[in-house]
Amino acid sequence: MKRNIVIATLTVAALVTGGTVAAFAAGDDDTTAQRQASAGAQVIADRDDADDVNDRDDAKDDDRTATADGDVTAAEAIAAALKHTPGTAVSADVGDDGTWDVDVVKGDGAEYSVKVAPDSGKVLGAHRDADDDNDSEDRAELAALKGAEFDAREIAKAAAAKGTVTEVGVDDDNGTVAWSVETVKNNVTSDWKGALDTGKLTQDQDD
């Protein structure tokens, strides 16, 4: 009789102990799941933060591409292009890749596009434009530029007082050839006309 009571007692104790262990195990599983869920949420949050940082960096890259953010000014880019490819600079602007694109017309009428690095001023390459057949208007503009007191480099230097020069070109307005310059200052873009003989800049009335 005593033997049966002992066995029954041990069985009950085992059941109680086993239940306690099972309860602890279940509790551990719940805690682990909560920790894993918390860790997963943190990873997602970290990824979101990283994406925000990347988006900001991309935006900065876009700004740099748009304004040729570098140490080389338009005037310096034109000077470097002319040293590499002598002739008459007719335009300079910021390309889609952020480099300076300078168009130079040589003495024989051939037009070349010269790429200049915005950070070092190094000429990255030059190629002849396939479509460089100048019409009468182009020839008249080129003739006017050759006799100009202010060339593309000098007008770019003068326009730098108005802001960062992002584009220089030539414009024939009702038979009057003048330089056309674009500047950016405080995120505001302005267009200017530059006289070939005096270098005087007047803001474009259409601006």
Coordinates of N, CA and C in Angstrom, one line a residue:
M1 N 0.8 -1.2 0.0 CA 0.0 0.0 0.0 C 0.9 1.2 0.0
K2 N 1.8 1.2 0.9 CA 2.8 2.4 0.9 C 3.5 2.5 -0.4
R3 N 3.8 1.4 -1.0 CA 4.5 1.4 -2.3 C 3.7 2.1 -3.4
N4 N 2.4 1.9 -3.4 CA 1.5 2.5 -4.4 C 1.4 4.0 -4.1
I5 N 1.3 4.4 -2.9 CA 1.3 5.8 -2.5 C 2.5 6.5 -3.0
V6 N 3.7 5.9 -2.8 CA 4.9 6.5 -3.2 C 5.0 6.7 -4.7
I7 N 4.5 5.7 -5.5 CA 4.5 5.8 -7.0 C 3.6 6.9 -7.4
A8 N 2.4 6.9 -6.8 CA 1.4 8.0 -7.1 C 2.0 9.4 -6.9
T9 N 2.7 9.5 -5.7 CA 3.3 10.8 -5.4 C 4.3 11.2 -6.4
L10 N 5.2 10.3 -6.7 CA 6.2 10.5 -7.7 C 5.7 10.9 -9.1
T11 N 4.6 10.2 -9.4 CA 3.9 10.6 -10.7 C 3.4 12.0 -10.7
V12 N 2.7 12.3 -9.6 CA 2.1 13.7 -9.5 C 3.3 14.7 -9.6
A13 N 4.3 14.4 -8.9 CA 5.5 15.4 -8.9 C 6.1 15.5 -10.3
A14 N 6.2 14.4 -11.0 CA 6.7 14.5 -12.3 C 5.8 15.3 -13.2
L15 N 4.5 15.1 -13.1 CA 3.6 15.8 -13.9 C 3.7 17.3 -13.6
V16 N 3.7 17.6 -12.3 CA 3.9 19.0 -11.9 C 5.1 19.7 -12.4
T17 N 6.2 18.9 -12.2 CA 7.5 19.4 -12.7 C 7.6 19.6 -14.2
G18 N 7.0 18.6 -14.9 CA 7.0 18.6 -16.4 C 6.2 19.8 -16.9
G19 N 5.1 20.0 -16.2 CA 4.2 21.1 -16.6 C 4.9 22.4 -16.4
T20 N 5.7 22.5 -15.3 CA 6.4 23.7 -15.0 C 7.5 24.0 -16.1
V21 N 8.2 22.9 -16.4 CA 9.2 23.0 -17.4 C 8.6 23.4 -18.8
A22 N 7.4 22.7 -19.1 CA 6.8 23.1 -20.3 C 6.4 24.5 -20.4
A23 N 5.9 25.0 -19.2 CA 5.5 26.4 -19.1 C 6.6 27.3 -19.4
F24 N 7.8 27.0 -18.7 CA 9.0 27.8 -18.9 C 9.4 27.8 -20.3
A25 N 9.3 26.6 -21.0 CA 9.7 26.5 -22.4 C 8.8 27.3 -23.2
A26 N 7.5 27.3 -23.0 CA 6.6 28.1 -23.8 C 6.9 29.6 -23.5
G27 N 7.2 29.9 -22.3 CA 7.5 31.3 -22.0 C 8.8 31.7 -22.7
D28 N 9.8 30.8 -22.8 CA 11.0 31.2 -23.5 C 10.7 31.4 -25.0
D29 N 9.8 30.5 -25.6 CA 9.5 30.7 -27.0 C 8.9 32.0 -27.3
D30 N 7.9 32.4 -26.4 CA 7.3 33.7 -26.5 C 8.3 34.8 -26.5
T31 N 9.2 34.8 -25.5 CA 10.2 35.8 -25.3 C 11.1 35.9 -26.6
T32 N 11.5 34.7 -27.0 CA 12.3 34.6 -28.2 C 11.6 35.2 -29.4
A33 N 10.3 34.9 -29.6 CA 9.6 35.4 -30.7 C 9.5 36.9 -30.6
Q34 N 9.2 37.4 -29.4 CA 9.1 38.9 -29.2 C 10.5 39.6 -29.6
R35 N 11.6 38.9 -29.1 CA 12.9 39.5 -29.4 C 13.2 39.5 -30.9
Q36 N 12.8 38.4 -31.5 CA 13.1 38.3 -33.0 C 12.2 39.3 -33.7
A37 N 11.0 39.5 -33.3 CA 10.1 40.5 -33.9 C 10.7 41.9 -33.7
S38 N 11.2 42.2 -32.5 CA 11.8 43.5 -32.2 C 13.0 43.7 -33.0
A39 N 13.8 42.7 -33.2 CA 15.1 42.8 -34.0 C 14.7 43.0 -35.4
G40 N 13.7 42.3 -35.9 CA 13.3 42.5 -37.3 C 12.8 43.9 -37.6
A41 N 12.0 44.5 -36.6 CA 11.6 45.8 -36.8 C 12.7 46.8 -36.8
Q42 N 13.7 46.5 -35.9 CA 14.9 47.4 -35.9 C 15.7 47.4 -37.2
V43 N 15.8 46.1 -37.8 CA 16.5 46.0 -39.1 C 15.8 46.8 -40.1
I44 N 14.4 46.7 -40.2 CA 13.6 47.4 -41.2 C 13.8 48.9 -41.0
A45 N 13.8 49.4 -39.7 CA 14.0 50.8 -39.4 C 15.4 51.3 -39.9
D46 N 16.4 50.4 -39.6 CA 17.7 50.8 -40.0 C 17.8 50.9 -41.5
R47 N 17.1 50.0 -42.2 CA 17.2 50.0 -43.7 C 16.5 51.2 -44.2
D48 N 15.4 51.6 -43.5 CA 14.7 52.8 -43.9 C 15.5 54.1 -43.7
D49 N 16.3 54.1 -42.6 CA 17.2 55.2 -42.3 C 18.3 55.2 -43.4
A50 N 18.8 54.1 -43.8 CA 19.8 54.0 -44.8 C 19.3 54.5 -46.1
D51 N 18.0 54.1 -46.4 CA 17.4 54.6 -47.7 C 17.3 56.1 -47.7
D52 N 16.9 56.7 -46.5 CA 16.8 58.1 -46.5 C 18.1 58.8 -46.7
V53 N 19.2 58.2 -46.1 CA 20.5 58.8 -46.3 C 20.9 58.7 -47.8
N54 N 20.6 57.5 -48.4 CA 20.9 57.4 -49.8 C 20.2 58.3 -50.7
D55 N 18.9 58.6 -50.4 CA 18.1 59.5 -51.1 C 18.7 60.9 -51.0
R56 N 19.1 61.3 -49.8 CA 19.7 62.6 -49.7 C 21.0 62.7 -50.5
D57 N 21.8 61.6 -50.5 CA 23.0 61.7 -51.2 C 22.7 61.8 -52.7
D58 N 21.7 61.0 -53.2 CA 21.3 61.1 -54.6 C 20.9 62.5 -55.0
A59 N 20.2 63.1 -54.1 CA 19.7 64.5 -54.4 C 20.9 65.5 -54.5
K60 N 21.9 65.3 -53.6 CA 23.1 66.1 -53.6 C 23.8 65.8 -55.0
D61 N 23.9 64.5 -55.4 CA 24.5 64.2 -56.7 C 23.8 64.9 -57.8
D62 N 22.5 64.9 -57.8 CA 21.7 65.6 -58.8 C 22.1 67.1 -58.8
D63 N 22.2 67.7 -57.6 CA 22.5 69.1 -57.6 C 23.9 69.4 -58.2
R64 N 24.9 68.5 -57.9 CA 26.2 68.6 -58.4 C 26.2 68.5 -59.9
T65 N 25.4 67.6 -60.4 CA 25.4 67.4 -61.9 C 24.8 68.6 -62.5
A66 N 23.8 69.2 -61.9 CA 23.1 70.4 -62.5 C 23.9 71.6 -62.5
T67 N 24.8 71.8 -61.6 CA 25.5 73.0 -61.4 C 27.0 72.9 -61.7
A68 N 27.4 71.7 -62.1 CA 28.9 71.4 -62.3 C 29.7 71.8 -61.1
D69 N 29.3 71.2 -59.9 CA 29.9 71.5 -58.7 C 31.3 71.1 -58.7
G70 N 32.2 72.0 -58.9 CA 33.7 71.8 -58.9 C 34.5 73.0 -58.8
D71 N 35.8 72.9 -58.9 CA 36.6 74.1 -58.7 C 36.8 74.8 -60.0
V72 N 36.5 74.2 -61.1 CA 36.8 74.8 -62.4 C 35.6 75.7 -62.9
T73 N 35.9 77.0 -63.1 CA 34.8 77.9 -63.6 C 34.6 77.7 -65.1
A74 N 33.6 78.4 -65.6 CA 33.3 78.4 -67.0 C 34.5 79.0 -67.8
A75 N 35.0 80.1 -67.3 CA 36.2 80.7 -67.9 C 37.4 79.8 -68.0
E76 N 37.6 79.1 -66.9 CA 38.8 78.2 -66.9 C 38.6 77.0 -67.8
A77 N 37.4 76.5 -67.9 CA 37.1 75.4 -68.8 C 37.3 75.8 -70.2
I78 N 36.9 77.0 -70.6 CA 37.0 77.5 -71.9 C 38.5 77.7 -72.2
A79 N 39.3 78.2 -71.3 CA 40.7 78.4 -71.5 C 41.4 77.0 -71.7
A80 N 41.0 76.0 -70.9 CA 41.6 74.7 -71.1 C 41.3 74.1 -72.4
A81 N 40.0 74.3 -72.9 CA 39.6 73.7 -74.2 C 40.3 74.4 -75.3
L82 N 40.5 75.7 -75.2 CA 41.2 76.4 -76.3 C 42.7 76.0 -76.4
K83 N 43.3 75.8 -75.2 CA 44.7 75.3 -75.2 C 44.8 74.0 -75.9
H84 N 43.8 73.1 -75.7 CA 43.9 71.8 -76.3 C 43.5 71.8 -77.7
T85 N 42.4 72.6 -78.1 CA 41.9 72.7 -79.4 C 41.8 74.2 -79.8
P86 N 42.9 74.8 -80.3 CA 42.9 76.2 -80.7 C 41.8 76.6 -81.7
G87 N 41.2 77.7 -81.5 CA 40.1 78.2 -82.4 C 39.3 79.3 -81.7
T88 N 38.0 79.3 -82.0 CA 37.1 80.3 -81.4 C 36.1 79.6 -80.6
A89 N 36.0 79.8 -79.3 CA 35.0 79.2 -78.5 C 33.7 79.9 -78.7
V90 N 32.7 79.1 -79.1 CA 31.4 79.6 -79.4 C 30.4 79.3 -78.3
S91 N 30.6 78.3 -77.4 CA 29.7 78.0 -76.3 C 30.4 77.1 -75.3
A92 N 29.8 77.2 -74.1 CA 30.3 76.3 -73.0 C 29.1 76.1 -72.1
D93 N 28.9 74.8 -71.7 CA 27.8 74.5 -70.8 C 28.1 73.2 -70.0
V94 N 27.2 73.0 -69.1 CA 27.4 71.8 -68.2 C 26.6 70.6 -68.9
G95 N 27.4 69.5 -69.2 CA 26.7 68.4 -69.8 C 26.0 67.5 -68.8
D96 N 25.3 66.5 -69.3 CA 24.5 65.7 -68.4 C 25.3 64.9 -67.4
D97 N 26.6 64.7 -67.8 CA 27.5 63.9 -66.9 C 28.2 64.8 -65.9
G98 N 27.9 66.1 -65.9 CA 28.5 67.1 -65.0 C 29.8 67.7 -65.5
T99 N 30.3 67.3 -66.7 CA 31.5 67.9 -67.2 C 31.2 69.2 -68.0
W100 N 32.2 70.0 -68.2 CA 32.0 71.1 -69.1 C 32.1 70.7 -70.6
D101 N 31.2 71.1 -71.4 CA 31.2 70.9 -72.8 C 31.5 72.2 -73.5
V102 N 32.6 72.3 -74.2 CA 33.0 73.6 -74.8 C 33.1 73.3 -76.3
D103 N 32.3 74.1 -77.1 CA 32.4 74.0 -78.5 C 33.3 75.0 -79.1
V104 N 34.2 74.5 -79.9 CA 35.3 75.3 -80.5 C 35.3 75.2 -82.0
V105 N 35.3 76.3 -82.7 CA 35.4 76.3 -84.2 C 36.8 76.7 -84.6
K106 N 37.4 75.8 -85.4 CA 38.8 76.0 -85.8 C 38.8 76.9 -87.1
G107 N 40.0 77.3 -87.5 CA 40.1 78.2 -88.6 C 39.5 77.7 -89.9
D108 N 39.5 76.4 -90.1 CA 39.0 75.8 -91.3 C 37.5 75.6 -91.2
G109 N 36.8 76.1 -90.1 CA 35.4 76.0 -90.0 C 34.9 74.7 -89.3
A110 N 35.9 73.8 -89.0 CA 35.5 72.5 -88.4 C 35.2 72.8 -86.9
E111 N 34.1 72.2 -86.4 CA 33.6 72.5 -85.0 C 33.9 71.2 -84.2
Y112 N 34.5 71.5 -83.0 CA 34.9 70.4 -82.1 C 34.2 70.6 -80.8
S113 N 33.8 69.5 -80.2 CA 33.3 69.5 -78.8 C 34.3 69.0 -77.9
V114 N 34.7 69.8 -76.9 CA 35.8 69.5 -76.0 C 35.2 69.3 -74.6
K115 N 35.5 68.2 -74.0 CA 35.0 67.9 -72.6 C 36.1 68.2 -71.6
V116 N 35.7 69.0 -70.6 CA 36.7 69.4 -69.5 C 36.2 69.0 -68.1
A117 N 37.0 68.3 -67.4 CA 36.6 67.9 -66.0 C 36.4 69.1 -65.1
P118 N 35.2 69.1 -64.4 CA 34.9 70.2 -63.5 C 35.7 70.3 -62.3
D119 N 36.4 69.2 -61.9 CA 37.2 69.3 -60.7 C 38.7 69.6 -60.9
S120 N 39.2 69.2 -62.0 CA 40.6 69.4 -62.3 C 41.0 70.3 -63.4
G121 N 40.0 70.5 -64.3 CA 40.3 71.3 -65.5 C 41.0 70.6 -66.6
K122 N 41.1 69.3 -66.4 CA 41.8 68.4 -67.4 C 40.8 68.2 -68.6
V123 N 41.4 68.3 -69.8 CA 40.6 67.9 -71.0 C 40.5 66.4 -71.1
L124 N 39.2 66.0 -71.1 CA 39.0 64.5 -71.1 C 38.9 64.0 -72.5
G125 N 38.7 64.8 -73.5 CA 38.6 64.4 -74.8 C 38.0 65.4 -75.7
A126 N 38.1 65.2 -77.0 CA 37.6 66.2 -78.0 C 37.2 65.4 -79.3
H127 N 36.1 65.7 -79.9 CA 35.7 65.1 -81.1 C 35.1 66.1 -82.0
R128 N 35.2 65.9 -83.3 CA 34.6 66.8 -84.3 C 33.1 66.5 -84.4
D129 N 32.4 67.5 -84.5 CA 30.9 67.4 -84.6 C 30.6 67.0 -86.1
A130 N 29.8 66.0 -86.2 CA 29.5 65.5 -87.6 C 28.7 66.5 -88.3
D131 N 27.8 67.3 -87.6 CA 27.0 68.3 -88.2 C 27.6 69.6 -88.0
D132 N 28.6 69.9 -88.7 CA 29.3 71.2 -88.5 C 29.3 72.1 -89.7
D133 N 28.3 71.8 -90.6 CA 28.2 72.6 -91.8 C 27.5 74.0 -91.4
N134 N 28.3 75.0 -91.4 CA 27.8 76.3 -91.0 C 27.0 77.0 -92.1
D135 N 25.8 77.4 -91.7 CA 25.1 78.2 -92.7 C 25.5 79.7 -92.7
S136 N 24.8 80.5 -93.4 CA 25.2 81.9 -93.5 C 25.1 82.6 -92.2
E137 N 24.0 82.2 -91.4 CA 23.9 82.9 -90.1 C 25.0 82.5 -89.2
D138 N 25.4 81.2 -89.2 CA 26.5 80.8 -88.3 C 27.8 81.4 -88.7
R139 N 28.0 81.6 -90.0 CA 29.2 82.2 -90.5 C 29.3 83.7 -90.0
A140 N 28.1 84.3 -90.1 CA 28.1 85.8 -89.7 C 28.3 85.9 -88.2
E141 N 27.8 85.0 -87.4 CA 28.0 85.0 -85.9 C 29.5 84.7 -85.7
L142 N 30.1 83.8 -86.4 CA 31.5 83.4 -86.1 C 32.4 84.6 -86.5
A143 N 32.1 85.3 -87.6 CA 32.8 86.4 -88.0 C 32.8 87.5 -87.0
A144 N 31.6 87.7 -86.4 CA 31.4 88.7 -85.3 C 32.2 88.4 -84.1
L145 N 32.2 87.1 -83.8 CA 33.0 86.7 -82.6 C 34.5 86.8 -82.7
K146 N 35.0 86.6 -84.0 CA 36.4 86.7 -84.2 C 36.9 88.2 -84.0
G147 N 36.0 89.1 -84.3 CA 36.4 90.5 -84.1 C 35.9 91.1 -82.8
A148 N 35.4 90.3 -81.9 CA 34.9 90.8 -80.6 C 36.0 91.1 -79.6
E149 N 35.8 92.2 -78.9 CA 36.7 92.6 -77.8 C 36.6 91.6 -76.6
F150 N 35.4 91.1 -76.4 CA 35.3 90.1 -75.3 C 34.9 88.8 -75.9
D151 N 35.8 87.8 -75.7 CA 35.5 86.5 -76.2 C 34.8 85.7 -75.1
A152 N 34.5 84.4 -75.4 CA 33.7 83.6 -74.4 C 34.3 83.5 -73.0
R153 N 35.6 83.4 -73.0 CA 36.3 83.3 -71.7 C 36.2 84.6 -70.9
E154 N 36.4 85.7 -71.6 CA 36.3 87.0 -70.9 C 34.9 87.4 -70.5
I155 N 33.9 87.0 -71.3 CA 32.5 87.3 -70.9 C 32.1 86.4 -69.7
A156 N 32.6 85.2 -69.7 CA 32.3 84.3 -68.6 C 32.9 84.8 -67.3
K157 N 34.1 85.4 -67.4 CA 34.7 86.0 -66.2 C 33.9 87.2 -65.7
A158 N 33.5 88.0 -66.6 CA 32.7 89.2 -66.3 C 31.3 88.8 -65.6
A159 N 30.7 87.7 -66.2 CA 29.4 87.3 -65.7 C 29.5 86.6 -64.3
A160 N 30.7 86.2 -63.9 CA 30.9 85.5 -62.7 C 30.5 86.4 -61.5
A161 N 30.5 87.7 -61.7 CA 30.1 88.6 -60.7 C 28.6 88.6 -60.4
K162 N 27.9 88.0 -61.4 CA 26.4 87.9 -61.2 C 26.0 86.5 -60.6
G163 N 26.9 85.6 -60.5 CA 26.6 84.3 -59.9 C 27.5 83.2 -60.6
T164 N 27.2 82.0 -60.3 CA 27.9 80.9 -61.0 C 27.5 80.7 -62.4
V165 N 28.5 80.8 -63.3 CA 28.2 80.7 -64.7 C 28.0 79.3 -65.1
T166 N 26.9 78.9 -65.6 CA 26.6 77.5 -66.0 C 26.5 77.4 -67.5
E167 N 26.4 78.5 -68.2 CA 26.3 78.3 -69.7 C 26.7 79.7 -70.4
V168 N 27.4 79.5 -71.5 CA 27.8 80.7 -72.3 C 27.5 80.3 -73.8
G169 N 27.0 81.2 -74.5 CA 26.7 80.9 -75.9 C 26.6 82.2 -76.7
V170 N 26.3 82.1 -77.9 CA 26.2 83.3 -78.8 C 24.8 83.4 -79.3
D171 N 24.3 84.6 -79.4 CA 22.9 84.8 -79.8 C 22.8 85.9 -80.8
D172 N 22.0 85.7 -81.8 CA 21.8 86.8 -82.8 C 20.3 87.3 -82.7
D173 N 20.2 88.5 -82.0 CA 19.0 89.0 -81.7 C 18.7 90.2 -82.7
N174 N 17.8 89.9 -83.7 CA 17.5 91.0 -84.7 C 18.7 91.5 -85.4
G175 N 19.7 90.6 -85.7 CA 20.8 91.1 -86.4 C 22.0 91.5 -85.6
T176 N 21.8 91.6 -84.3 CA 22.8 92.0 -83.4 C 23.4 90.8 -82.6
V177 N 24.6 90.5 -82.9 CA 25.2 89.3 -82.3 C 25.7 89.7 -80.9
A178 N 25.4 88.9 -79.9 CA 25.8 89.2 -78.5 C 26.0 87.8 -77.8
W179 N 26.7 87.9 -76.7 CA 26.9 86.7 -75.9 C 25.6 86.5 -75.1
S180 N 25.3 85.2 -74.9 CA 24.2 84.8 -74.0 C 24.8 84.0 -72.8
V181 N 24.5 84.5 -71.6 CA 25.1 83.9 -70.4 C 24.0 83.5 -69.4
E182 N 24.2 82.3 -68.8 CA 23.2 81.9 -67.8 C 24.0 81.8 -66.5
T183 N 23.5 82.3 -65.4 CA 24.1 82.3 -64.1 C 23.1 81.7 -63.1
V184 N 23.7 81.2 -62.0 CA 22.8 80.7 -60.9 C 23.4 81.3 -59.6
K185 N 22.5 81.9 -58.8 CA 22.8 82.5 -57.6 C 21.7 82.3 -56.6
N186 N 22.0 81.7 -55.4 CA 21.0 81.4 -54.4 C 19.8 80.6 -55.0
N187 N 20.2 79.7 -55.9 CA 19.2 78.8 -56.5 C 18.3 79.5 -57.5
V188 N 18.7 80.7 -57.9 CA 17.9 81.4 -58.9 C 18.7 81.5 -60.2
T189 N 18.1 81.1 -61.3 CA 18.8 81.2 -62.6 C 18.4 82.5 -63.3
S190 N 19.4 83.1 -63.8 CA 19.2 84.4 -64.6 C 19.9 84.3 -65.9
D191 N 19.3 85.0 -66.9 CA 19.9 85.0 -68.2 C 20.4 86.4 -68.5
W192 N 21.5 86.5 -69.2 CA 22.1 87.8 -69.5 C 22.6 87.9 -71.0
K193 N 22.6 89.1 -71.4 CA 23.2 89.4 -72.7 C 24.5 90.2 -72.5
G194 N 25.5 89.8 -73.2 CA 26.8 90.4 -73.1 C 27.3 91.0 -74.4
A195 N 27.6 92.3 -74.3 CA 28.0 93.0 -75.5 C 29.4 92.5 -76.0
L196 N 29.6 92.3 -77.3 CA 30.9 91.8 -77.8 C 32.0 92.9 -77.6
D197 N 31.6 94.1 -77.7 CA 32.7 95.2 -77.7 C 33.0 95.7 -76.3
T198 N 32.0 95.8 -75.4 CA 32.3 96.3 -74.1 C 32.2 95.3 -73.0
G199 N 31.6 94.2 -73.2 CA 31.4 93.2 -72.2 C 30.3 93.5 -71.2
K200 N 29.5 94.6 -71.5 CA 28.5 95.0 -70.6 C 27.4 94.0 -70.6
L201 N 26.9 93.6 -69.4 CA 25.9 92.6 -69.2 C 24.6 93.3 -68.9
T202 N 23.5 92.9 -69.6 CA 22.2 93.3 -69.3 C 21.3 92.1 -69.1
Q203 N 20.4 92.2 -68.2 CA 19.6 91.0 -67.9 C 18.6 90.8 -69.1
D204 N 18.4 89.6 -69.5 CA 17.5 89.3 -70.6 C 16.1 89.7 -70.2
Q205 N 15.4 90.4 -71.0 CA 14.1 90.9 -70.7 C 13.1 89.7 -70.7
D206 N 13.4 88.6 -71.3 CA 12.6 87.5 -71.3 C 12.8 86.6 -70.1
D207 N 13.7 87.0 -69.2 CA 14.1 86.2 -68.1 C 13.0 86.3 -67.0

